[in-house]
mmCIF file of C-alpha atoms in Angstrom:
data_model
loop_
_atom_site.group_PDB
_atom_site.id
_atom_site.type_symbol
_atom_site.label_atom_id
_atom_site.label_comp_id
_atom_site.label_asym_id
_atom_site.label_seq_id
_atom_site.Cartn_x
_atom_site.Cartn_y
_atom_site.Cartn_z
ATOM 1 C CA MET Y 55 17.474 -8.377 -6.310
ATOM 2 C CA ALA Y 56 14.340 -10.250 -7.408
ATOM 3 C CA LEU Y 57 11.896 -10.348 -4.525
ATOM 4 C CA PHE Y 58 8.768 -11.405 -6.360
ATOM 5 C CA GLY Y 59 8.201 -13.864 -9.174
ATOM 6 C CA ARG Y 60 9.333 -12.774 -12.618
ATOM 7 C CA LYS Y 61 6.555 -12.033 -15.081
ATOM 8 C CA ASN Y 62 6.166 -14.931 -17.531
ATOM 9 C CA ASP Y 63 6.052 -14.527 -21.294
ATOM 10 C CA SER Y 64 4.349 -17.544 -22.851
ATOM 11 C CA THR Y 65 5.941 -16.727 -26.219
ATOM 12 C CA ASP Y 66 9.448 -17.109 -24.781
ATOM 13 C CA ALA Y 67 10.560 -20.736 -24.540
ATOM 14 C CA SER Y 68 13.051 -19.824 -21.848
ATOM 15 C CA ALA Y 69 10.214 -18.617 -19.621
ATOM 16 C CA THR Y 70 9.475 -22.190 -18.661
ATOM 17 C CA ALA Y 71 12.987 -22.733 -17.318
ATOM 18 C CA THR Y 72 13.543 -22.764 -13.588
ATOM 19 C CA VAL Y 73 14.843 -19.436 -12.299
ATOM 20 C CA GLU Y 74 17.930 -19.862 -10.148
ATOM 21 C CA VAL Y 75 17.331 -18.708 -6.588
ATOM 22 C CA ASP Y 76 19.542 -15.830 -5.447
ATOM 23 C CA PRO Y 77 21.177 -16.872 -2.115
ATOM 24 C CA ALA Y 78 20.817 -13.312 -0.807
ATOM 25 C CA LEU Y 79 17.119 -13.422 -1.655
ATOM 26 C CA ALA Y 80 16.660 -16.847 -0.064
ATOM 27 C CA ALA Y 81 18.146 -15.452 3.153
ATOM 28 C CA LEU Y 82 15.228 -13.007 3.389
ATOM 29 C CA THR Y 83 12.658 -15.797 3.600
ATOM 30 C CA GLY Y 84 10.495 -15.453 6.678
ATOM 31 C CA GLU Y 85 7.647 -13.641 8.379
ATOM 32 C CA TYR Y 86 7.856 -9.874 8.897
ATOM 33 C CA THR Y 87 5.893 -7.337 10.922
ATOM 34 C CA ILE Y 88 5.455 -3.857 9.483
ATOM 35 C CA ASP Y 89 7.025 -1.259 11.774
ATOM 36 C CA PRO Y 90 4.462 1.581 12.043
ATOM 37 C CA ALA Y 91 7.007 3.949 13.602
ATOM 38 C CA HIS Y 92 9.119 3.822 10.443
ATOM 39 C CA SER Y 93 6.428 3.286 7.803
ATOM 40 C CA THR Y 94 4.051 5.716 6.103
ATOM 41 C CA ILE Y 95 0.754 5.096 4.333
ATOM 42 C CA SER Y 96 -0.336 8.292 2.644
ATOM 43 C CA PHE Y 97 -2.443 9.734 -0.173
ATOM 44 C CA THR Y 98 -2.570 12.676 -2.559
ATOM 45 C CA VAL Y 99 -5.752 14.110 -4.077
ATOM 46 C CA ARG Y 100 -6.403 17.120 -6.309
ATOM 47 C CA HIS Y 101 -8.286 19.959 -4.574
ATOM 48 C CA ALA Y 102 -10.318 22.700 -6.297
ATOM 49 C CA MET Y 103 -8.711 21.760 -9.623
ATOM 50 C CA VAL Y 104 -5.539 23.757 -8.816
ATOM 51 C CA THR Y 105 -3.543 22.123 -6.036
ATOM 52 C CA ASN Y 106 -2.934 18.858 -4.173
ATOM 53 C CA VAL Y 107 -3.927 17.896 -0.645
ATOM 54 C CA ARG Y 108 -1.703 15.320 1.043
ATOM 55 C CA GLY Y 109 -2.559 13.222 4.043
ATOM 56 C CA SER Y 110 -1.647 10.034 5.830
ATOM 57 C CA PHE Y 111 -3.053 7.396 8.158
ATOM 58 C CA THR Y 112 -0.958 7.460 11.305
ATOM 59 C CA GLU Y 113 -2.236 4.183 12.788
ATOM 60 C CA HIS Y 114 -1.760 0.977 10.829
ATOM 61 C CA GLU Y 115 -0.422 -2.538 11.174
ATOM 62 C CA GLY Y 116 0.505 -5.305 8.818
ATOM 63 C CA SER Y 117 2.641 -8.255 7.910
ATOM 64 C CA LEU Y 118 4.745 -9.611 5.066
ATOM 65 C CA SER Y 119 5.485 -13.235 4.268
ATOM 66 C CA LEU Y 120 8.540 -13.432 2.022
ATOM 67 C CA ASP Y 121 9.428 -16.653 0.252
ATOM 68 C CA GLY Y 122 12.920 -16.489 -1.240
ATOM 69 C CA SER Y 123 12.688 -19.934 -2.841
ATOM 70 C CA ASN Y 124 9.349 -19.174 -4.516
ATOM 71 C CA PRO Y 125 9.102 -15.370 -4.591
ATOM 72 C CA ALA Y 126 5.686 -15.329 -6.266
ATOM 73 C CA ALA Y 127 4.287 -16.953 -3.115
ATOM 74 C CA SER Y 128 5.191 -13.879 -1.054
ATOM 75 C CA THR Y 129 2.204 -12.089 0.475
ATOM 76 C CA ALA Y 130 1.326 -8.831 2.223
ATOM 77 C CA ALA Y 131 -1.494 -7.652 4.471
ATOM 78 C CA ILE Y 132 -2.160 -4.174 5.879
ATOM 79 C CA GLU Y 133 -4.927 -2.819 8.103
ATOM 80 C CA VAL Y 134 -5.432 0.915 8.606
ATOM 81 C CA SER Y 135 -7.381 2.843 11.239
ATOM 82 C CA ILE Y 136 -9.605 5.328 9.390
ATOM 83 C CA ALA Y 137 -9.906 7.591 12.443
ATOM 84 C CA SER Y 138 -6.149 8.218 12.236
ATOM 85 C CA VAL Y 139 -6.445 10.195 8.968
ATOM 86 C CA ASP Y 140 -4.322 13.340 9.163
ATOM 87 C CA THR Y 141 -4.158 16.080 6.521
ATOM 88 C CA GLY Y 142 -2.881 18.749 8.888
ATOM 89 C CA MET Y 143 -6.303 20.428 9.197
ATOM 90 C CA PRO Y 144 -8.615 19.153 11.989
ATOM 91 C CA ASP Y 145 -11.845 20.342 10.317
ATOM 92 C CA ARG Y 146 -10.959 18.589 7.073
ATOM 93 C CA ASP Y 147 -9.951 15.435 8.940
ATOM 94 C CA GLY Y 148 -13.302 15.450 10.727
ATOM 95 C CA HIS Y 149 -15.103 15.734 7.388
ATOM 96 C CA LEU Y 150 -13.119 12.786 6.012
ATOM 97 C CA ARG Y 151 -14.133 10.684 9.033
ATOM 98 C CA SER Y 152 -17.802 11.589 8.568
ATOM 99 C CA ALA Y 153 -20.443 9.732 6.573
ATOM 100 C CA ASP Y 154 -19.741 12.042 3.609
ATOM 101 C CA PHE Y 155 -16.494 10.138 3.096
ATOM 102 C CA PHE Y 156 -15.139 7.188 5.112
ATOM 103 C CA ASP Y 157 -17.862 6.950 7.796
ATOM 104 C CA ALA Y 158 -15.228 5.909 10.331
ATOM 105 C CA GLU Y 159 -17.768 5.206 13.071
ATOM 106 C CA THR Y 160 -19.467 2.507 10.982
ATOM 107 C CA PHE Y 161 -16.396 1.325 9.069
ATOM 108 C CA PRO Y 162 -13.368 1.886 11.318
ATOM 109 C CA LYS Y 163 -10.840 -0.077 9.241
ATOM 110 C CA MET Y 164 -9.459 -0.092 5.715
ATOM 111 C CA SER Y 165 -7.513 -3.173 4.604
ATOM 112 C CA PHE Y 166 -5.372 -4.573 1.813
ATOM 113 C CA ARG Y 167 -4.709 -8.290 1.213
ATOM 114 C CA SER Y 168 -2.398 -9.353 -1.613
ATOM 115 C CA THR Y 169 -3.469 -12.046 -4.071
ATOM 116 C CA ALA Y 170 -0.509 -12.138 -6.494
ATOM 117 C CA ALA Y 171 2.968 -10.720 -7.032
ATOM 118 C CA GLU Y 172 5.398 -10.499 -9.931
ATOM 119 C CA GLN Y 173 8.648 -8.892 -11.001
ATOM 120 C CA LEU Y 174 8.367 -6.506 -13.973
ATOM 121 C CA ASP Y 175 12.058 -5.702 -14.389
ATOM 122 C CA ALA Y 176 15.268 -5.507 -12.388
ATOM 123 C CA GLU Y 177 13.933 -2.812 -10.031
ATOM 124 C CA THR Y 178 10.156 -2.722 -10.419
ATOM 125 C CA TYR Y 179 7.590 -5.093 -8.957
ATOM 126 C CA ARG Y 180 3.808 -5.328 -8.974
ATOM 127 C CA VAL Y 181 1.565 -6.621 -6.210
ATOM 128 C CA THR Y 182 -2.121 -7.272 -6.871
ATOM 129 C CA GLY Y 183 -4.608 -7.517 -4.052
ATOM 130 C CA ASP Y 184 -8.003 -6.656 -2.592
ATOM 131 C CA LEU Y 185 -8.549 -3.201 -1.090
ATOM 132 C CA THR Y 186 -11.521 -2.897 1.263
ATOM 133 C CA ILE Y 187 -12.900 0.546 2.093
ATOM 134 C CA LYS Y 188 -16.209 0.781 3.935
ATOM 135 C CA ASP Y 189 -18.178 -2.273 2.733
ATOM 136 C CA VAL Y 190 -16.656 -2.405 -0.753
ATOM 137 C CA THR Y 191 -13.795 -4.689 -1.805
ATOM 138 C CA LYS Y 192 -12.105 -4.232 -5.181
ATOM 139 C CA PRO Y 193 -8.760 -5.289 -6.676
ATOM 140 C CA ILE Y 194 -5.895 -2.841 -7.056
ATOM 141 C CA THR Y 195 -2.298 -3.088 -8.242
ATOM 142 C CA ILE Y 196 0.638 -1.549 -6.404
ATOM 143 C CA ASP Y 197 3.849 -0.821 -8.286
ATOM 144 C CA LEU Y 198 6.754 -0.908 -5.885
ATOM 145 C CA GLU Y 199 10.496 -0.965 -5.476
ATOM 146 C CA PHE Y 200 12.430 -3.138 -3.065
ATOM 147 C CA GLN Y 201 14.665 -0.715 -1.141
ATOM 148 C CA GLY Y 202 16.948 -3.353 0.345
ATOM 149 C CA SER Y 203 17.611 -5.150 3.608
ATOM 150 C CA ALA Y 204 19.748 -4.365 6.654
ATOM 151 C CA THR Y 205 20.301 -5.201 10.314
ATOM 152 C CA ASP Y 206 19.530 -2.177 12.490
ATOM 153 C CA VAL Y 207 21.390 -1.066 15.642
ATOM 154 C CA TYR Y 208 19.067 -3.213 17.786
ATOM 155 C CA GLY Y 209 19.845 -6.374 15.817
ATOM 156 C CA ASN Y 210 16.534 -6.398 13.922
ATOM 157 C CA GLU Y 211 16.603 -7.679 10.347
ATOM 158 C CA ARG Y 212 14.682 -5.191 8.200
ATOM 159 C CA VAL Y 213 13.426 -4.948 4.634
ATOM 160 C CA GLY Y 214 12.119 -1.823 2.939
ATOM 161 C CA PHE Y 215 9.676 -1.071 0.116
ATOM 162 C CA GLU Y 216 8.254 2.000 -1.599
ATOM 163 C CA GLY Y 217 5.097 1.687 -3.643
ATOM 164 C CA THR Y 218 2.312 3.629 -5.330
ATOM 165 C CA ALA Y 219 -1.162 2.926 -6.645
ATOM 166 C CA SER Y 220 -3.893 5.080 -8.212
ATOM 167 C CA ILE Y 221 -7.584 4.514 -7.572
ATOM 168 C CA LEU Y 222 -10.917 6.179 -8.254
ATOM 169 C CA ARG Y 223 -12.487 6.846 -4.858
ATOM 170 C CA SER Y 224 -15.982 6.585 -6.361
ATOM 171 C CA ASP Y 225 -15.335 2.863 -6.933
ATOM 172 C CA TRP Y 226 -15.443 2.485 -3.144
ATOM 173 C CA GLY Y 227 -18.507 4.663 -2.626
ATOM 174 C CA LEU Y 228 -16.585 7.831 -1.704
ATOM 175 C CA THR Y 229 -18.603 10.154 -3.931
ATOM 176 C CA TRP Y 230 -19.046 13.392 -1.960
ATOM 177 C CA ASN Y 231 -18.186 16.499 -3.960
ATOM 178 C CA ALA Y 232 -19.081 20.133 -4.540
ATOM 179 C CA ALA Y 233 -19.256 22.023 -7.821
ATOM 180 C CA LEU Y 234 -17.037 25.079 -8.326
ATOM 181 C CA GLU Y 235 -18.456 28.319 -9.718
ATOM 182 C CA THR Y 236 -15.662 28.398 -12.294
ATOM 183 C CA GLY Y 237 -16.360 24.817 -13.366
ATOM 184 C CA GLY Y 238 -15.030 21.515 -12.149
ATOM 185 C CA VAL Y 239 -15.374 20.032 -8.690
ATOM 186 C CA MET Y 240 -13.858 20.508 -5.246
ATOM 187 C CA VAL Y 241 -12.252 17.053 -4.900
ATOM 188 C CA SER Y 242 -10.928 14.894 -7.738
ATOM 189 C CA ASP Y 243 -12.094 11.327 -8.121
ATOM 190 C CA LYS Y 244 -8.527 10.072 -8.679
ATOM 191 C CA VAL Y 245 -6.460 9.417 -5.554
ATOM 192 C CA LYS Y 246 -2.808 8.417 -5.449
ATOM 193 C CA LEU Y 247 -1.835 6.040 -2.638
ATOM 194 C CA ASN Y 248 1.746 5.928 -1.362
ATOM 195 C CA PHE Y 249 3.388 3.183 0.685
ATOM 196 C CA ASP Y 250 6.763 3.566 2.405
ATOM 197 C CA ILE Y 251 7.223 0.356 4.373
ATOM 198 C CA SER Y 252 9.842 -0.883 6.815
ATOM 199 C CA ALA Y 253 9.286 -4.396 8.150
ATOM 200 C CA ILE Y 254 11.083 -6.371 10.853
ATOM 201 C CA LYS Y 255 11.741 -10.099 10.531
ATOM 202 C CA LYS Y 256 10.196 -12.225 13.248
ATOM 203 C CA ALA Y 257 12.402 -14.567 15.205
ATOM 204 C CA PRO Y 258 11.847 -18.258 14.322
ATOM 205 C CA GLU Y 259 9.518 -20.020 16.717
ATOM 206 C CA ALA Y 260 11.149 -22.536 19.014
ATOM 207 C CA ALA Y 261 10.602 -26.169 18.075
#
């Protein structure tokens, strides 16, 4: 099911034709609230050149605005509490919250705001937006898959997405590191971000 606008190819004359709206897609149009109890925002980073450290942010909130008639107009916004970082090791989490990394006391939130969306193929989509960490805002792209829609046992209409993005943490001023005696560094610059999102459709406001 096409959730976002299909990528245009200016060399294809058919690209200018109007894309027929899928009725099932149009039915998803509306405002959604991300369900933090059933969503995960996590990361993976290489440690000491030999293994990966995985962590997540346990406190976050966000919204989706899905437009089934004009899918490219769909938008997403997420805000994350930096203090909620959890790698399973309290000392490491404390270091991540410190001024060496996120400086959570000065910059308590990390945010993402979409600026564009497109469909790449039948199952893959790409959302572009602005990621703000500390006092730095830079664009990133998130490749994602639409996992489907369903009505849960409480009558809530839900949609689901899984997505990934790779960034260089140094682009956002996260530059702390330590050299290893055997060569290389303690923490890689490249970080993989993972999004597993479940969102609940809001009830229409009364007229």
